[in-house]
Coordinates of C-alpha atoms and ligand atoms in Angstrom, one line a residue:
M174 CA 151.4 105.7 60.3
K175 CA 154.4 103.5 61.1
V176 CA 156.9 102.3 58.4
F177 CA 158.9 99.3 59.1
H178 CA 161.9 98.1 57.0
D179 CA 162.5 94.9 59.1
I180 CA 160.6 92.0 60.5
V181 CA 161.7 92.5 64.1
S182 CA 160.4 95.9 64.6
Y183 CA 157.2 95.2 62.7
S184 CA 156.5 92.1 64.8
A185 CA 157.2 94.1 68.0
W186 CA 154.4 96.7 66.9
R187 CA 152.2 93.8 65.9
T188 CA 152.5 92.2 69.4
S189 CA 151.7 95.7 70.9
L190 CA 148.2 95.8 69.5
P191 CA 145.3 94.8 71.9
S192 CA 144.0 91.3 71.5
S193 CA 140.7 92.9 70.4
A194 CA 142.4 94.4 67.2
S195 CA 141.6 93.0 63.8
V196 CA 144.4 93.4 61.2
G197 CA 143.5 93.8 57.5
F198 CA 146.4 93.2 55.1
V199 CA 147.0 94.5 51.8
P200 CA 150.0 93.1 50.0
T201 CA 151.5 95.0 47.0
M202 CA 154.5 95.6 45.0
G203 CA 154.0 99.3 45.2
A204 CA 153.1 101.8 42.4
L205 CA 150.0 102.4 44.2
H206 CA 146.9 103.5 42.3
A207 CA 143.1 103.8 42.8
G208 CA 142.9 100.0 42.7
H209 CA 145.1 99.6 45.6
A210 CA 143.5 102.5 47.4
R211 CA 140.2 100.6 47.0
L212 CA 141.7 97.5 48.7
L213 CA 143.0 99.6 51.6
E214 CA 139.6 101.3 51.9
V215 CA 137.8 97.9 52.0
S216 CA 140.3 96.8 54.7
R217 CA 139.8 100.1 56.6
E218 CA 136.0 99.4 56.7
Q219 CA 136.4 95.9 58.1
N220 CA 139.3 96.1 60.4
T221 CA 140.7 98.1 63.4
H222 CA 144.2 98.4 61.7
T223 CA 145.3 98.1 58.1
V224 CA 148.8 96.8 57.1
L225 CA 150.2 97.5 53.7
S226 CA 153.2 95.6 52.3
I227 CA 155.4 97.1 49.5
F228 CA 157.8 94.6 48.0
V229 CA 158.8 94.0 44.3
N230 CA 159.0 90.3 44.7
P231 CA 161.8 89.0 42.3
T232 CA 160.7 85.3 42.6
Q233 CA 157.5 85.9 40.6
F234 CA 159.2 87.5 37.7
G235 CA 160.7 85.5 34.7
P236 CA 164.1 85.9 33.3
N237 CA 162.8 88.1 30.3
E238 CA 160.2 90.0 32.4
D239 CA 160.1 93.7 33.7
L240 CA 161.6 93.1 37.2
S241 CA 164.2 95.9 36.9
K242 CA 162.0 98.2 35.1
Y243 CA 159.0 97.6 37.5
P244 CA 157.8 101.2 38.7
R245 CA 159.3 102.1 42.2
T246 CA 157.5 105.1 43.7
L247 CA 157.8 104.7 47.5
E248 CA 157.3 108.3 48.4
S249 CA 154.0 108.7 46.6
D250 CA 152.9 105.2 47.8
L251 CA 153.5 106.2 51.4
K252 CA 151.2 109.4 50.8
I253 CA 148.4 107.3 49.5
A254 CA 148.7 104.8 52.3
E255 CA 148.8 107.8 54.7
A256 CA 145.6 109.1 53.1
E257 CA 143.8 105.8 53.3
G258 CA 144.4 105.5 56.9
V259 CA 146.9 102.7 56.9
A260 CA 148.4 101.9 60.4
A261 CA 151.7 100.3 59.3
V262 CA 153.7 99.8 56.1
F263 CA 156.0 97.0 55.7
V264 CA 158.8 97.6 53.3
P265 CA 161.4 94.8 53.5
T266 CA 164.7 94.4 51.5
E267 CA 165.1 91.5 49.2
S268 CA 168.0 90.2 51.2
M269 CA 165.7 90.1 54.3
L270 CA 163.2 87.8 52.7
Y271 CA 165.4 85.9 50.4
P272 CA 168.8 85.7 52.2
D273 CA 171.7 83.8 50.6
G274 CA 171.1 80.1 50.6
Y275 CA 167.2 80.6 50.6
S276 CA 165.7 77.3 49.2
T277 CA 162.0 76.9 50.1
F278 CA 159.1 77.4 47.7
V279 CA 155.4 76.9 47.6
T280 CA 153.8 75.4 44.6
E281 CA 150.2 75.1 44.1
E282 CA 149.9 72.4 41.4
K283 CA 146.4 72.6 39.7
L284 CA 145.0 76.4 39.4
S285 CA 148.4 77.7 38.8
L286 CA 148.9 75.7 35.6
P287 CA 146.6 77.2 32.8
L288 CA 146.1 80.7 31.6
C289 CA 149.1 82.8 32.9
G290 CA 150.7 79.7 34.2
V291 CA 151.4 78.6 30.6
F292 CA 153.1 81.7 29.7
R293 CA 154.7 82.7 33.0
P294 CA 156.3 79.5 34.3
G295 CA 157.3 79.8 37.9
H296 CA 155.2 83.1 38.4
F297 CA 152.6 81.6 40.7
R298 CA 155.3 79.7 42.6
G299 CA 157.0 83.0 43.4
V300 CA 153.5 84.5 44.2
A301 CA 152.4 81.8 46.6
T302 CA 155.8 81.8 48.3
I303 CA 156.0 85.5 49.0
V304 CA 152.3 85.6 50.1
L305 CA 152.6 82.9 52.5
K306 CA 155.8 84.4 53.9
L307 CA 154.1 87.7 54.3
F308 CA 151.1 86.1 55.9
N309 CA 153.5 84.6 58.4
I310 CA 155.2 87.9 59.2
I311 CA 152.1 90.2 59.2
E312 CA 149.9 88.0 61.3
A313 CA 146.7 89.4 59.8
D314 CA 143.1 88.4 60.3
H315 CA 141.9 89.4 56.7
A316 CA 143.8 89.9 53.5
Y317 CA 142.6 91.7 50.4
F318 CA 143.4 91.1 46.8
G319 CA 142.4 92.7 43.6
L320 CA 140.3 90.6 41.2
K321 CA 141.9 92.1 38.1
D322 CA 144.5 89.3 39.0
A323 CA 141.7 86.7 39.2
Q324 CA 144.0 83.6 38.8
Q325 CA 146.3 84.9 41.4
F326 CA 143.4 85.3 43.8
F327 CA 142.1 81.7 43.1
V328 CA 145.6 80.3 43.6
I329 CA 146.3 82.1 46.8
Q330 CA 142.8 81.1 48.0
K331 CA 143.7 77.3 47.2
M332 CA 147.2 77.6 48.8
A333 CA 145.6 79.1 51.9
R334 CA 142.9 76.4 52.1
D335 CA 145.3 73.5 51.4
L336 CA 148.0 74.8 53.9
N337 CA 145.5 75.6 56.7
V338 CA 146.1 79.4 56.7
R339 CA 143.7 80.9 59.2
I340 CA 143.4 84.3 57.4
K341 CA 140.0 85.3 55.9
L342 CA 140.8 86.2 52.1
T343 CA 138.7 88.7 50.1
G344 CA 138.8 89.5 46.5
V345 CA 137.9 93.0 45.5
E346 CA 136.2 94.0 42.4
T347 CA 138.6 95.6 39.8
V348 CA 138.7 99.4 39.6
R349 CA 138.5 100.7 36.1
E350 CA 139.1 104.0 34.3
A351 CA 135.9 105.5 33.0
S352 CA 137.0 104.0 29.6
G353 CA 136.7 100.5 31.1
L354 CA 140.4 100.0 31.2
A355 CA 141.4 98.0 34.3
L356 CA 143.7 100.0 36.5
S357 CA 147.4 98.5 36.6
S358 CA 150.7 99.8 37.5
R359 CA 151.7 98.6 34.0
N360 CA 149.3 101.1 32.3
T361 CA 152.0 103.7 32.9
Y362 CA 154.1 101.9 30.1
L363 CA 151.3 102.7 27.6
S364 CA 151.4 105.8 25.2
K365 CA 148.5 108.2 25.7
E366 CA 146.9 106.9 22.4
E367 CA 147.2 103.3 23.4
R368 CA 145.8 104.0 26.8
T369 CA 142.7 106.1 25.7
L370 CA 142.0 104.4 22.4
T371 CA 143.1 100.8 22.0
A372 CA 143.4 99.4 25.6
P373 CA 139.9 100.1 26.6
Q374 CA 138.7 97.8 23.8
F375 CA 139.8 94.9 25.9
Y376 CA 137.2 95.3 28.4
Q377 CA 134.5 96.2 25.8
I378 CA 135.2 93.0 24.0
L379 CA 135.2 91.0 27.3
I380 CA 131.7 92.4 28.0
S381 CA 130.4 91.6 24.5
A382 CA 131.8 88.0 24.7
K383 CA 130.1 87.5 28.2
N384 CA 126.8 88.7 26.7
E385 CA 127.2 86.1 23.9
F386 CA 127.9 83.4 26.3
Q387 CA 124.9 84.3 28.4
N388 CA 122.6 84.4 25.3
G389 CA 123.5 80.8 24.5
G390 CA 126.5 81.3 22.0
V391 CA 128.7 78.4 21.3
I392 CA 131.6 78.8 23.6
A393 CA 134.4 78.0 21.2
A394 CA 132.8 80.4 18.4
V395 CA 132.4 83.3 20.8
L396 CA 136.1 82.9 22.0
E397 CA 137.3 82.7 18.4
S398 CA 135.2 85.8 17.3
A399 CA 136.5 87.8 20.5
R400 CA 140.1 86.9 19.7
G401 CA 139.7 88.1 16.3
R402 CA 138.3 91.3 17.3
L403 CA 141.0 91.9 19.8
A404 CA 143.6 91.1 17.1
Q405 CA 141.8 93.6 14.8
A406 CA 141.9 96.2 17.5
G407 CA 145.8 96.0 17.5
F408 CA 146.3 93.6 20.4
Q409 CA 148.6 90.5 20.2
V410 CA 146.5 87.9 22.1
Q411 CA 148.2 85.6 24.3
Y412 CA 145.3 83.9 25.6
L413 CA 141.4 84.4 26.0
E414 CA 139.6 81.5 27.8
L415 CA 136.4 80.8 29.5
R416 CA 136.9 78.8 32.8
S417 CA 135.0 77.7 35.8
T418 CA 135.3 79.4 39.2
P419 CA 137.1 78.8 41.4
E420 CA 138.5 75.7 39.9
L421 CA 139.5 77.2 36.6
T422 CA 138.6 74.2 34.6
D423 CA 138.3 74.9 30.8
L424 CA 134.6 75.2 29.7
T425 CA 135.4 75.4 26.0
A426 CA 134.1 71.6 25.6
M427 CA 130.9 72.5 27.2
N428 CA 129.5 74.0 23.9
I429 CA 127.0 76.3 25.6
L430 CA 127.4 77.7 29.0
P431 CA 124.8 76.5 31.5
K432 CA 122.9 79.6 33.0
E433 CA 123.8 78.7 36.7
M434 CA 127.4 78.1 36.1
G435 CA 129.9 80.5 37.6
A436 CA 132.6 81.5 35.3
V437 CA 135.7 83.8 34.5
L438 CA 136.3 84.9 31.1
A439 CA 140.2 85.8 31.4
G440 CA 142.6 87.1 28.8
A441 CA 146.2 88.3 28.5
L442 CA 147.2 90.5 25.6
F443 CA 150.0 92.6 24.4
L444 CA 149.8 96.1 23.4
G445 CA 153.2 96.8 21.8
K446 CA 155.6 95.6 24.5
V447 CA 153.0 96.1 27.3
R448 CA 151.2 92.9 28.8
L449 CA 147.7 93.7 29.9
I450 CA 145.4 91.1 31.7
D451 CA 141.8 91.4 32.5
N452 CA 138.8 89.3 33.3
I453 CA 135.1 89.3 33.9
I454 CA 133.8 86.9 36.6
W455 CA 130.1 86.0 37.0
Ligands
PAF72 O1 149.4 91.4 43.1 C1 150.6 91.7 43.5 O2 150.9 93.0 43.6 C2 151.5 90.7 43.8 O3 151.5 89.5 43.1 C3 151.5 90.4 45.3 C4 150.3 89.6 45.6 C5 151.8 91.6 46.2 C6 152.7 89.3 45.7 O4 153.9 89.9 45.4

């Protein structure tokens, strides 16, 4: 496995691959867990070479967010990458990607506005910018994203379509602990009790709300009751919404969800100081 810390040496390696090679790309911010390992596994199954990037992207963090605290675990990340058969790891520095005087950003102006967009202004601008930069550097055929960050995936898909990016994008189903808790690098901030007793109730409440929608429950009422149960369980609810896929239009006004309609039930909650997001797509 090759590890590259600069663009020139990565590009020389990329150019050396035979034209028959297909490159699968998994962009990450490190702190790899079984969810990332699953993305690497899917990429390995579908490509001759898998490239992993590890970069804690400052432009997607707000001023009061956890950039400086974000877990950095390069050594163990590289072990996981090696075990998953990664061909190359790209670990750039901040000044390489955002040198002094950097002034160009990518903004998706529709799907990035609701849900997390309301509470994390500028977040998807940072995500779209870094992802497009990485796409240009890595020169992949396929790229893989976890669907725990469903809105991120839809925003990137839209950005790629709008900007004629010729990379096939795949969203990979969320990996969960046995309790149902979605794997996330931020789970390491939870206490043992929060992680095993409270946090798993997020997914259980999402599932029961999904069943209620599918059994003809009134959308606004189901959402209200789910928000109440989440609050009772000890979460501070930032949002819980039912949206169409992939356009993310608000479905509350529909009253009852039509059977054939694709939807995502997405939420963001605080458990203490830790922000958790999860969703169910159907
Ligand atoms: O999902 C993430 O880890 C990040 O948002 C991404 C896509 C690597 C961009 O920094």
